Short mmCIF file of C-alpha atoms and ligand atoms in Angstrom, two decimals:
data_model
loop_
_atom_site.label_atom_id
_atom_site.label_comp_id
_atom_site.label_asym_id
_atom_site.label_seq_id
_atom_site.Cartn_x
_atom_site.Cartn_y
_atom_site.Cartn_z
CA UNK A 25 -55.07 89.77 240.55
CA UNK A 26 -57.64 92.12 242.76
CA UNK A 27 -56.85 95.24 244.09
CA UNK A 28 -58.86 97.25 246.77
CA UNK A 29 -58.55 101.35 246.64
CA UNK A 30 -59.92 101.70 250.44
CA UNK A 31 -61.41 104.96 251.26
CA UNK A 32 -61.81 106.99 248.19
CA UNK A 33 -64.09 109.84 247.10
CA UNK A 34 -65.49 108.92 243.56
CA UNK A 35 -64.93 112.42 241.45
CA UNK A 36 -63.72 113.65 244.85
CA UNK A 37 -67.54 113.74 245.71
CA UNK A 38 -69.84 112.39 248.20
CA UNK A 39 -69.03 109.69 250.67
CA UNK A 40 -65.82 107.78 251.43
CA UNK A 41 -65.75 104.12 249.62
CA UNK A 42 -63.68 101.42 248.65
CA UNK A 43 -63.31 99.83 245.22
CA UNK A 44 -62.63 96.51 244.11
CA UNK A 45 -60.84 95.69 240.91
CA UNK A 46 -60.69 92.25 239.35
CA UNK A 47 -59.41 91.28 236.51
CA UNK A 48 -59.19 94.47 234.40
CA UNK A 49 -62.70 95.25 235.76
CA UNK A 50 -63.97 97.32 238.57
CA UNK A 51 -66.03 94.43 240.53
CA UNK A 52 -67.86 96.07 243.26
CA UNK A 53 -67.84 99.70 244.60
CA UNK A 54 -69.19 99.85 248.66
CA UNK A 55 -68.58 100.73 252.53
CA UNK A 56 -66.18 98.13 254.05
CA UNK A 57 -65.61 95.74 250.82
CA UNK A 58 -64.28 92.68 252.24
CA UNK A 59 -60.18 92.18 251.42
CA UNK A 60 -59.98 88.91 250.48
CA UNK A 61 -56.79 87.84 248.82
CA UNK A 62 -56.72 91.83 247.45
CA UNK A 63 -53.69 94.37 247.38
CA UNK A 64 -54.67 96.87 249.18
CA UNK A 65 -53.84 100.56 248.05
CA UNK A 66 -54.88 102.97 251.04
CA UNK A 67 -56.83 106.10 249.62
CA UNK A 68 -58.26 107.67 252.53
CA UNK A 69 -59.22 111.24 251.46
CA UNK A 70 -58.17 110.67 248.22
CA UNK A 71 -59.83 111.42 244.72
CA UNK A 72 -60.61 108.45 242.04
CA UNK A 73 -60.67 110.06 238.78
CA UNK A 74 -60.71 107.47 235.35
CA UNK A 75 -56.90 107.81 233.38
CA UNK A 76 -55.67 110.88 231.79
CA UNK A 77 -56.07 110.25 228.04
CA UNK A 78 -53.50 112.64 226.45
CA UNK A 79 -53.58 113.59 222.95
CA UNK A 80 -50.46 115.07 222.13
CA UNK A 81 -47.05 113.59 223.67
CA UNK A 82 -44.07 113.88 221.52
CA UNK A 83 -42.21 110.61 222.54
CA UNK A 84 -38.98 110.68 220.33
CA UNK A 85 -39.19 107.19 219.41
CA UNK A 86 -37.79 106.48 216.72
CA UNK A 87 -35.22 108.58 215.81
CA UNK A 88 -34.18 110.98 219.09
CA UNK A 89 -34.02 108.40 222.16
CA UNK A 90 -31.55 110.14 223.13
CA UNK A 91 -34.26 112.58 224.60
CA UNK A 92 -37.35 110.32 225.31
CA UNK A 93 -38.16 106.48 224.70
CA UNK A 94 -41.59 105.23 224.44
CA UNK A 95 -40.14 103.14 227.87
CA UNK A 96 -39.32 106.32 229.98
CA UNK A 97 -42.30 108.68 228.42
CA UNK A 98 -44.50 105.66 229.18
CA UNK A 99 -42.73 105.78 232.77
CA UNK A 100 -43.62 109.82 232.60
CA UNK A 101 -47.01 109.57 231.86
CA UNK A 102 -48.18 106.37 234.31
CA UNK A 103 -46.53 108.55 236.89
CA UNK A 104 -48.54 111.29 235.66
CA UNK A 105 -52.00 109.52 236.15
CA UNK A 106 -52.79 108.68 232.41
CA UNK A 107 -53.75 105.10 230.70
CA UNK A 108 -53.35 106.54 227.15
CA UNK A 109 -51.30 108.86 225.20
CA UNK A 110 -51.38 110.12 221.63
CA UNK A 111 -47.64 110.07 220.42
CA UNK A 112 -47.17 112.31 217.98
CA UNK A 113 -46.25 111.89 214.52
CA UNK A 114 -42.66 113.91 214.41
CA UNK A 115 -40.29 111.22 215.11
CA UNK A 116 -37.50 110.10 212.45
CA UNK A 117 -38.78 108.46 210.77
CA UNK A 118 -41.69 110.77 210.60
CA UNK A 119 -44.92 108.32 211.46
CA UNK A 120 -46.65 108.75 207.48
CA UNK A 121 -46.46 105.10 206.86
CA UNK A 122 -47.78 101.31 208.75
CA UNK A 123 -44.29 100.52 209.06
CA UNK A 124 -43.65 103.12 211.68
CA UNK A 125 -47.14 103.47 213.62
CA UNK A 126 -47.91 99.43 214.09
CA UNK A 127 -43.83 99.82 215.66
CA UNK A 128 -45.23 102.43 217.93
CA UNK A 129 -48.27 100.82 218.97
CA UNK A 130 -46.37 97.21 219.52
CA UNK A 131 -43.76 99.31 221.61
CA UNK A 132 -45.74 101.00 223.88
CA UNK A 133 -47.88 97.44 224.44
CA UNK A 134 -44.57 95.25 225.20
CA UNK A 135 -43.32 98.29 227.69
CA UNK A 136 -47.15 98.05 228.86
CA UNK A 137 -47.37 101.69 231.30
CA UNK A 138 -49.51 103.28 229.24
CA UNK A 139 -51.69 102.53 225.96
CA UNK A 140 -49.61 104.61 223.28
CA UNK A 141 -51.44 105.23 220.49
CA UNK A 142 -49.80 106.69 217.52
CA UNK A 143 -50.49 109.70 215.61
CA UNK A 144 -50.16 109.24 211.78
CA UNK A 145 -49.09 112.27 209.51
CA UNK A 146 -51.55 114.26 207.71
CA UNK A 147 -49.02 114.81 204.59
CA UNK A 148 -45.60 112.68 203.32
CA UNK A 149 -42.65 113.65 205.74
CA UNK A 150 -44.74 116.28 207.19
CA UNK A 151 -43.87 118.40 204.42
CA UNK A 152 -47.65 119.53 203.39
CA UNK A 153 -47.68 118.57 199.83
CA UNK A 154 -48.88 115.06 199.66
CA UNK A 155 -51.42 113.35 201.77
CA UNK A 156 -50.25 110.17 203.84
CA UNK A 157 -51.93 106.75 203.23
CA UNK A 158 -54.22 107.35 206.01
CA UNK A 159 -56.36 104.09 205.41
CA UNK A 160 -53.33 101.79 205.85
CA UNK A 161 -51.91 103.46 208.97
CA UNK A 162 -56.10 103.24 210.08
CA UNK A 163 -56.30 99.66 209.09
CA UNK A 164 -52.64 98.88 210.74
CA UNK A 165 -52.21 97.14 213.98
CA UNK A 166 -51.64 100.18 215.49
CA UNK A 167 -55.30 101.12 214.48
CA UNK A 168 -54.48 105.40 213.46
CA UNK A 169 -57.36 107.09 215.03
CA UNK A 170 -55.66 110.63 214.72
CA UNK A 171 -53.82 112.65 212.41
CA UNK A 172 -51.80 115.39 212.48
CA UNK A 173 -48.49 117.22 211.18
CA UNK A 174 -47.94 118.87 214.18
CA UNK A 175 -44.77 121.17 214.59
CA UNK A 176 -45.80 121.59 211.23
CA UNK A 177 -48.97 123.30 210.02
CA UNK A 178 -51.10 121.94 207.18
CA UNK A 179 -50.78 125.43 205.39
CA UNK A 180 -51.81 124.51 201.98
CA UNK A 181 -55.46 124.92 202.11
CA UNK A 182 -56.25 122.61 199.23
CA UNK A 183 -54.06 120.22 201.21
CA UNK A 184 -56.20 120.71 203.96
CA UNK A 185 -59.48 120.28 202.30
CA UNK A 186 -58.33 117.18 200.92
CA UNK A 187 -57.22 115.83 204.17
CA UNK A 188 -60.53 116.30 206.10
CA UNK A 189 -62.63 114.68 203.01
CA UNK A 190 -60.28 112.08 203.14
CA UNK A 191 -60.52 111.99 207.25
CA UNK A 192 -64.37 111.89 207.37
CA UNK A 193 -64.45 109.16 205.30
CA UNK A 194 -62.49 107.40 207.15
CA UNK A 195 -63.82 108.37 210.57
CA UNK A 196 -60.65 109.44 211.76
CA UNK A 197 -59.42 112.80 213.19
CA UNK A 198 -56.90 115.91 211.72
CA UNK A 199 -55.71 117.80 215.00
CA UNK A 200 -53.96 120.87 213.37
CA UNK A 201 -51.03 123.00 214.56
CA UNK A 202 -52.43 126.05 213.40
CA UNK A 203 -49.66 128.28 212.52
CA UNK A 204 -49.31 130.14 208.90
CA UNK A 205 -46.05 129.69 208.51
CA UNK A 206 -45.80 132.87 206.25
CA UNK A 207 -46.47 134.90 209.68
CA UNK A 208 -43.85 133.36 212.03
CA UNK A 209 -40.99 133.10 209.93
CA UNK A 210 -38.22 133.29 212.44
CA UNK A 211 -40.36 134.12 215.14
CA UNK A 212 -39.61 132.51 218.69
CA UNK A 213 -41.54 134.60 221.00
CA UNK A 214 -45.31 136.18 221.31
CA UNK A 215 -45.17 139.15 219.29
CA UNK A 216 -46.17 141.90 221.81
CA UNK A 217 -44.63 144.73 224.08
CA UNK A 218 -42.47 141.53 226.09
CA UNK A 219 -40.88 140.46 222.77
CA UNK A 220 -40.08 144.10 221.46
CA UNK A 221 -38.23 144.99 224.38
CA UNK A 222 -36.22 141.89 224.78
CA UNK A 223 -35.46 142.26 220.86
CA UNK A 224 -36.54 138.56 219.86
CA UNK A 225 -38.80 138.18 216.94
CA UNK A 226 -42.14 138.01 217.48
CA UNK A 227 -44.86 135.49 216.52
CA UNK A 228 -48.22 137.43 216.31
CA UNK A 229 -51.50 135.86 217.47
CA UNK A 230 -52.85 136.08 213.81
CA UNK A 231 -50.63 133.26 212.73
CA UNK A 232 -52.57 131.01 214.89
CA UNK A 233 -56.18 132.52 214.52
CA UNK A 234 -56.48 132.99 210.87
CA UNK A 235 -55.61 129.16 210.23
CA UNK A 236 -58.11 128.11 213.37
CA UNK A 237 -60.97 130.34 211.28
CA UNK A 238 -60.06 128.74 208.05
CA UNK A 239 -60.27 125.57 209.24
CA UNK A 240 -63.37 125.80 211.10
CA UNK A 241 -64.63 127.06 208.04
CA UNK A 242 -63.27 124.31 205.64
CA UNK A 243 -64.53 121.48 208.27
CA UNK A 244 -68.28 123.05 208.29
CA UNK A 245 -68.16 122.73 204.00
CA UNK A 246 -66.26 119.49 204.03
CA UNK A 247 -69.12 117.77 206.64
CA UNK A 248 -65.43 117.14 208.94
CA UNK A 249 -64.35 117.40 211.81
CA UNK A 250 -61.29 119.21 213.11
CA UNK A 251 -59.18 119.24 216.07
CA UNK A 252 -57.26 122.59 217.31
CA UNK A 253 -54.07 121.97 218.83
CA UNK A 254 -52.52 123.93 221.87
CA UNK A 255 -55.11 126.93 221.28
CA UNK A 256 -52.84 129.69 223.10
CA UNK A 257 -54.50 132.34 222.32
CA UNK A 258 -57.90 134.55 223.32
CA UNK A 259 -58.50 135.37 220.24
CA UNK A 260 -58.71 131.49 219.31
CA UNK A 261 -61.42 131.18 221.86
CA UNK A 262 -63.67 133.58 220.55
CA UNK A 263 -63.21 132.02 216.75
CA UNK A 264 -63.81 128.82 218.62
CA UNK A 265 -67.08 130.09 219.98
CA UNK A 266 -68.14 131.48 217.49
CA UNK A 267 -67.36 128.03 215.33
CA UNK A 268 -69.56 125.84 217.75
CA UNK A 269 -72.32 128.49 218.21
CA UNK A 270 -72.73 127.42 214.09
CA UNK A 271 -72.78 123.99 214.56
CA UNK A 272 -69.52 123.07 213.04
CA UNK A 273 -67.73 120.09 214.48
CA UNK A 274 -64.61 121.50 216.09
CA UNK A 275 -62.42 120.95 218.96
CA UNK A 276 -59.72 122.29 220.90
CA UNK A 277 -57.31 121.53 223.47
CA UNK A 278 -54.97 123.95 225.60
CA UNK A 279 -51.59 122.90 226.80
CA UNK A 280 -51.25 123.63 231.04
CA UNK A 281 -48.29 125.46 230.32
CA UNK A 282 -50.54 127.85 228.36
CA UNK A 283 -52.63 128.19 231.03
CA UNK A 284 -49.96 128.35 233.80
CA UNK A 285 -47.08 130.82 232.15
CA UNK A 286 -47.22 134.01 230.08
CA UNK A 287 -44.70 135.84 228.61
CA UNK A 288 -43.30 137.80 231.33
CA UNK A 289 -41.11 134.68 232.14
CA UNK A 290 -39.01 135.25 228.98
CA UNK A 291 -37.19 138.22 230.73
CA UNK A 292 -34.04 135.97 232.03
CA UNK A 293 -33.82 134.61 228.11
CA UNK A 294 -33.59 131.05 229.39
CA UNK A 295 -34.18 128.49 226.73
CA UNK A 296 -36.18 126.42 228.59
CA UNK A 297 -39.56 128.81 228.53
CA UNK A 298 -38.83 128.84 224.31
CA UNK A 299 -42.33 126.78 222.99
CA UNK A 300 -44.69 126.71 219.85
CA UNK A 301 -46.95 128.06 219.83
CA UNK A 302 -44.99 130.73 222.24
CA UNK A 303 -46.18 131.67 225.92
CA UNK A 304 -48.47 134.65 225.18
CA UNK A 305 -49.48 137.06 227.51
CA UNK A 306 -51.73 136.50 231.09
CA UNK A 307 -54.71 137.75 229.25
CA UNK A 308 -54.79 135.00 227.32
CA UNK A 309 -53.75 132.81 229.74
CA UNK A 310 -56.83 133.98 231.59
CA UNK A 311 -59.17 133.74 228.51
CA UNK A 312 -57.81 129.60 227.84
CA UNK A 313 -59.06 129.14 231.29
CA UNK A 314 -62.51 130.49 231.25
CA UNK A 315 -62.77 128.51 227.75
CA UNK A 316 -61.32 125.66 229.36
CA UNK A 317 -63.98 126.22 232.44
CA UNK A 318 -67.01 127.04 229.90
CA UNK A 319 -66.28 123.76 227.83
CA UNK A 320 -65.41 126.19 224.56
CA UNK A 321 -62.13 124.14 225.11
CA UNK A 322 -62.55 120.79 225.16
CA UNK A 323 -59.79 119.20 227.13
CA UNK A 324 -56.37 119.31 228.16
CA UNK A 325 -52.85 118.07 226.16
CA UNK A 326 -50.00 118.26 227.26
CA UNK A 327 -47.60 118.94 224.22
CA UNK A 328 -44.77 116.84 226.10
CA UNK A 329 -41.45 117.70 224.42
CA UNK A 330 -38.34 116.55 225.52
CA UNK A 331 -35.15 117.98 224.25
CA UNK A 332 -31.54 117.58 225.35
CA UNK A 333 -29.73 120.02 227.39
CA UNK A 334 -27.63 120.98 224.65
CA UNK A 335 -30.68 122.06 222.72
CA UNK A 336 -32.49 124.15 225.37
CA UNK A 337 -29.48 125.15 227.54
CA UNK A 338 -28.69 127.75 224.53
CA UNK A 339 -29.20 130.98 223.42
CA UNK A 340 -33.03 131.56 223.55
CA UNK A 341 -33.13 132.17 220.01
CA UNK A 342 -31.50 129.01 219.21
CA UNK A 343 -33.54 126.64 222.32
CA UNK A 344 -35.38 124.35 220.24
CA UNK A 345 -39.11 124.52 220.79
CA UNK A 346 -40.86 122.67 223.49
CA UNK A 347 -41.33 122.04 227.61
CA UNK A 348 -42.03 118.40 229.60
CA UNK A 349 -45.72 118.36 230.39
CA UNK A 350 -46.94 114.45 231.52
CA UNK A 351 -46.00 114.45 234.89
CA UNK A 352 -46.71 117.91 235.97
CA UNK A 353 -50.04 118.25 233.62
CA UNK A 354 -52.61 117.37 236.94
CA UNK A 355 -51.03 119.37 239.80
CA UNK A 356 -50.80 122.55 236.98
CA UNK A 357 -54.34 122.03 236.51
CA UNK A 358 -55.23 122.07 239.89
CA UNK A 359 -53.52 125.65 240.80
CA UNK A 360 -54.86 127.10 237.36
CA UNK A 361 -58.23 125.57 237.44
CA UNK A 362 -59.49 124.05 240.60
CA UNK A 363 -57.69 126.19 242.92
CA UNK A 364 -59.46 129.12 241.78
CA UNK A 365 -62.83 127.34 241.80
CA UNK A 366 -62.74 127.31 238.12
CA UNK A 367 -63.77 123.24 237.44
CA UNK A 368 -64.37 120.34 240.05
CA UNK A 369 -62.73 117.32 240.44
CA UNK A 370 -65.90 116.12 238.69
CA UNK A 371 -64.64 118.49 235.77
CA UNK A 372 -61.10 117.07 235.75
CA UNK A 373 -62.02 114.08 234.70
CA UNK A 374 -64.11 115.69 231.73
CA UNK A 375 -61.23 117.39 230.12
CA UNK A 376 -58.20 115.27 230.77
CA UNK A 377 -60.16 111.64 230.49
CA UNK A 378 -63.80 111.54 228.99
CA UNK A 379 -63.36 114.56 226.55
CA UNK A 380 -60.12 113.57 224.98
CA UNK A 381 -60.94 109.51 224.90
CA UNK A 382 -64.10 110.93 223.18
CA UNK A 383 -62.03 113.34 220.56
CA UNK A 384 -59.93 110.58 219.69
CA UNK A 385 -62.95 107.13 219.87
CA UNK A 386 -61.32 105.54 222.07
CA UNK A 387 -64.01 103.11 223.62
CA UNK A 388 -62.23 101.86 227.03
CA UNK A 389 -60.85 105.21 228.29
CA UNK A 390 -62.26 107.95 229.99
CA UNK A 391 -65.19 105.92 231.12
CA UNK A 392 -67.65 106.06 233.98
CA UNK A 393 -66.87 104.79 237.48
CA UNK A 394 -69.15 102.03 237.79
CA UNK A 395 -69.11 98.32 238.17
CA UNK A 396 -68.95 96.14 234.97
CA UNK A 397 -66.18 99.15 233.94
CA UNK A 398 -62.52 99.04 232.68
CA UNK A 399 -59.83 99.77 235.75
CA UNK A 400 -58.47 102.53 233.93
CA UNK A 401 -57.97 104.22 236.78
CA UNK A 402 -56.18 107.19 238.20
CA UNK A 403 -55.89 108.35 242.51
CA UNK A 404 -55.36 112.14 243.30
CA UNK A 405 -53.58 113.04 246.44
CA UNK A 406 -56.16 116.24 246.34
CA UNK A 407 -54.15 118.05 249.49
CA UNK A 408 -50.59 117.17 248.71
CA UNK A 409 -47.99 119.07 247.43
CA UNK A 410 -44.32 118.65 246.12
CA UNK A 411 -42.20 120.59 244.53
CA UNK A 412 -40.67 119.55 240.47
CA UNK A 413 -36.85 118.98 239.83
CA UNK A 414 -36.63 118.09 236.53
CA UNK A 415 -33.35 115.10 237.13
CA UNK A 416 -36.23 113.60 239.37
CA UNK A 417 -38.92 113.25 236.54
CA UNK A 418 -38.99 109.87 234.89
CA UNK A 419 -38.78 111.55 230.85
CA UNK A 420 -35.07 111.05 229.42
CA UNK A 421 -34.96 114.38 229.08
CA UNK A 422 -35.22 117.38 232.00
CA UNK A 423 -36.72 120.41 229.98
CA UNK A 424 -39.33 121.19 232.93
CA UNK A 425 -40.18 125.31 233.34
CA UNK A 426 -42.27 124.13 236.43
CA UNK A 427 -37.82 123.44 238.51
CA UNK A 428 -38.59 124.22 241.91
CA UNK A 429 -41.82 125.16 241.88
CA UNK A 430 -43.91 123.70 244.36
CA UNK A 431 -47.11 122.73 243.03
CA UNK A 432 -50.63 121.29 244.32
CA UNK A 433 -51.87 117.45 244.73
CA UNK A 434 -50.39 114.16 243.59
CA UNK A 435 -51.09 111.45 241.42
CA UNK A 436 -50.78 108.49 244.05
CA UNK A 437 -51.31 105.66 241.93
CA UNK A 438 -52.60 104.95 238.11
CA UNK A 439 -53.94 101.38 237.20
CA UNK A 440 -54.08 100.22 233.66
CA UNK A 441 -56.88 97.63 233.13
CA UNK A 442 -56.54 96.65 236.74
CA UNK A 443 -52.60 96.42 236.82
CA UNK A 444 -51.08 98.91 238.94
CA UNK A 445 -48.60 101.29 236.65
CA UNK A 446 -47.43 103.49 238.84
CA UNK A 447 -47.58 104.13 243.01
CA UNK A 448 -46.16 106.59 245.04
CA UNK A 449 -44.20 108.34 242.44
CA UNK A 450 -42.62 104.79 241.95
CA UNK A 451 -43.19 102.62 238.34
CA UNK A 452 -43.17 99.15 239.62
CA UNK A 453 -42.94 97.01 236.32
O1 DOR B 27 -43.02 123.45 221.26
C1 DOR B 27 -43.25 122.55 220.48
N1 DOR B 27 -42.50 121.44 220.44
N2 DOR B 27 -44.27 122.69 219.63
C2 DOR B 27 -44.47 121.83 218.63
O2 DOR B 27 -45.39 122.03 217.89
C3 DOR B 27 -43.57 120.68 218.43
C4 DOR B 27 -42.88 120.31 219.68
C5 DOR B 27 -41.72 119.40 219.49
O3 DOR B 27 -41.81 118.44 218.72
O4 DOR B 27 -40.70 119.62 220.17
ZN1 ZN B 28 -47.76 121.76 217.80
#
């Protein structure tokens, strides 16, 4: 099957050209490519980026598909523009053994949107006492490239240690939720002048740096490398400056909704704004995307958490934790980042494909656009706009904070290995 994208701007840059795709491959790249027997997609004026690698999607499967399916996240994040997704190790059962990840991985091949790769668990049950078999779920057909216990934060430092000698010998990844749990017990909201007025409990920024230093600093002794989660805040940035400027093999990723919302929205108390870590204040907001911009943040994830109404339409203190992210993530990039001038189009593809495929090793992903390449492809509507209602998204679940907002450019069509996965807001398998 060849497909034609007619009219695109590679990156968003330089002239107008067409792209052929044959079997899985991009074929030829050129002025006026001859049809052929080729679907044609019509991209005039619009950006070819490579697919949105995602490294942290919580898709409920198994155990909650009541709120999320690997079928409609997979929906969620084809619509979204990515070709792979990192589904995180939370379910129930929690993802610490073969059994469960090689089920993910076979799941999200047979509903075949999206390359779902699963996340294994750092420790049994996520519980932070014993490490997982990390070289089975590695060695599994699901092939474990990261790990994490995220929602839960790998407190124990001896734990820790263990885990990245353990990692690095395996040449896999820990991504840490870095939260000290003894800081944030019963905390749902940034701890700052917002929080004390509204009377919720507040969650102080220290909970998140002081495990972000220690584990920079037990990765640079243990030769390992370590993965930040959802850095929200700036005084993560500066630790994670600091980190690099030694040499020690760290990453980070920031969530958009960090980038996009701050604390002020908590005012109304609506349950739907309740996330971990919490929405902090536009400072830091402003300090994620200068980090984001200066590469001291490597990429974007989207921390994609469904939950039922019944668990967000609720008393704020009682919303459980988390927001939708896969099919809003590019157009809230675009008004935090590009908008301003802040990255390219040529930078978009950096942190939400080639950085992340790169975090993870993921060798087909986030590659360049050139001949002899995998169609892992994604095309940006760069002057469109629409505006979100959560029933409309394709995720089981409708937990959006973005309702009604109208928001900047489109994702018209994603192609996985030259099959088309989604087009004009439409899945068509
Ligand atoms: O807000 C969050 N929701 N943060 C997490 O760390 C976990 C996630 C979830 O699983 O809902
Ligand atoms: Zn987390």
């Amino acid at each position: 099957m060849s497909i034609l994208i007619r009219g695109v701007q590679l990156y968003g840059e330089g002239d107008q050209v067409d792209v052929l795709v044959d079997d899985g491959q991009i074929t030829e790249i050129g002025a006026d490519l001859a049809v052929g027997e080729a679907e044609v997609i019509e991209a005039s004026g619009q950006v070819l980026l490579p697919g949105f690698v995602d490294l942290h999607t919580h898709l409920r499967e198994p155990g909650r598909e009541d709120t999320e399916t690997i079928e409609t996240g997979s929906a969620a994040a084809a619509l979204g523009g990515f070709t792979a997704v990192f589904a995180m190790a939370n379910t129930n059962p929690v993802a610490d053994s073969p059994v469960v990840t090689d089920h993910v991985w076979h799941r999200g091949q047979a509903v075949g949107l999206v390359d779902v790769h699963p996340i294994g668990a750092v420790t049994v049950g996520l519980e932070g006492k014993q490490l997982t078999e990390m070289a089975m779920m590695a060695n599994g057909v699901g092939q474990v490239r990261v790990f994490s216990d995220d929602g839960h934060c790998v407190d124990d430092p001896l734990v820790m240690r263990r885990a990245l000698e353990y990692a690095t010998g395996l040449g896999v990844l820990i991504a840490q939720h870095a939260e000290e749990p003894r800081l944030t017990v019963g905390a749902v909201a940034h701890e700052g002048p917002t929080a004390a007025k509204l009377g919720l409990a507040g969650w102080p920024r220290a909970a998140e740096e002081s495990i972000v230093a220690r584990d920079a600093i037990l990765a640079r002794d243990a030769g390992a490398r370590v993965h930040i989660c959802h850095a929200s805040t700036a005084g993560t940035v500066e630790i994670l400056k600091w980190a690099k400027a030694q040499g020690i093999s760290i990453t980070a990723e920031v969530t958009p909704h960090h980038l996009l919302l701050d604390d002020s929205r908590l005012a109304t108390y609506d349950g739907v704004n309740r996330v971990n870590p919490p929405l902090r204040e536009n400072s830091d907001a402003q300090a994620l995307r200068q980090a984001l911009a200066d590469g001291v943040i490597d990429c974007v994830a989207t921390d994609h958490a469904p939950h039922a109404e019944h668990e967000k339409c609720v008393e704020f203190s009682a919303a459980r934790p988390g927001m939708l992210g896969l099919q809003t993530a590019l157009s809230v990039v675009v008004e935090t980042m590009v908008v301003p001038g802040l990255l390219s189009w040529r930078d978009v593809a950096r942190v939400m494909s080639e950085n992340p495929a790169r975090i993870a090793g993921l060798p087909d992903q986030g590659r360049p656009l050139e001949i002899g390449e995998p169609a892992n492809l994604t095309i940006v509507d760069p002057d469109s706009t629409w505006t979100v209602s959560g029933s409309a998204l394709a995720s089981r679940s409708a937990n959006t904070p973005y309702e009604s907002m109208t928001l900047p450019a489109s994702v018209t069509a994603t192609l996985l290995r030259g099959t088309v996965t989604a087009r004009d807001g439409k899945c068509p398998l």
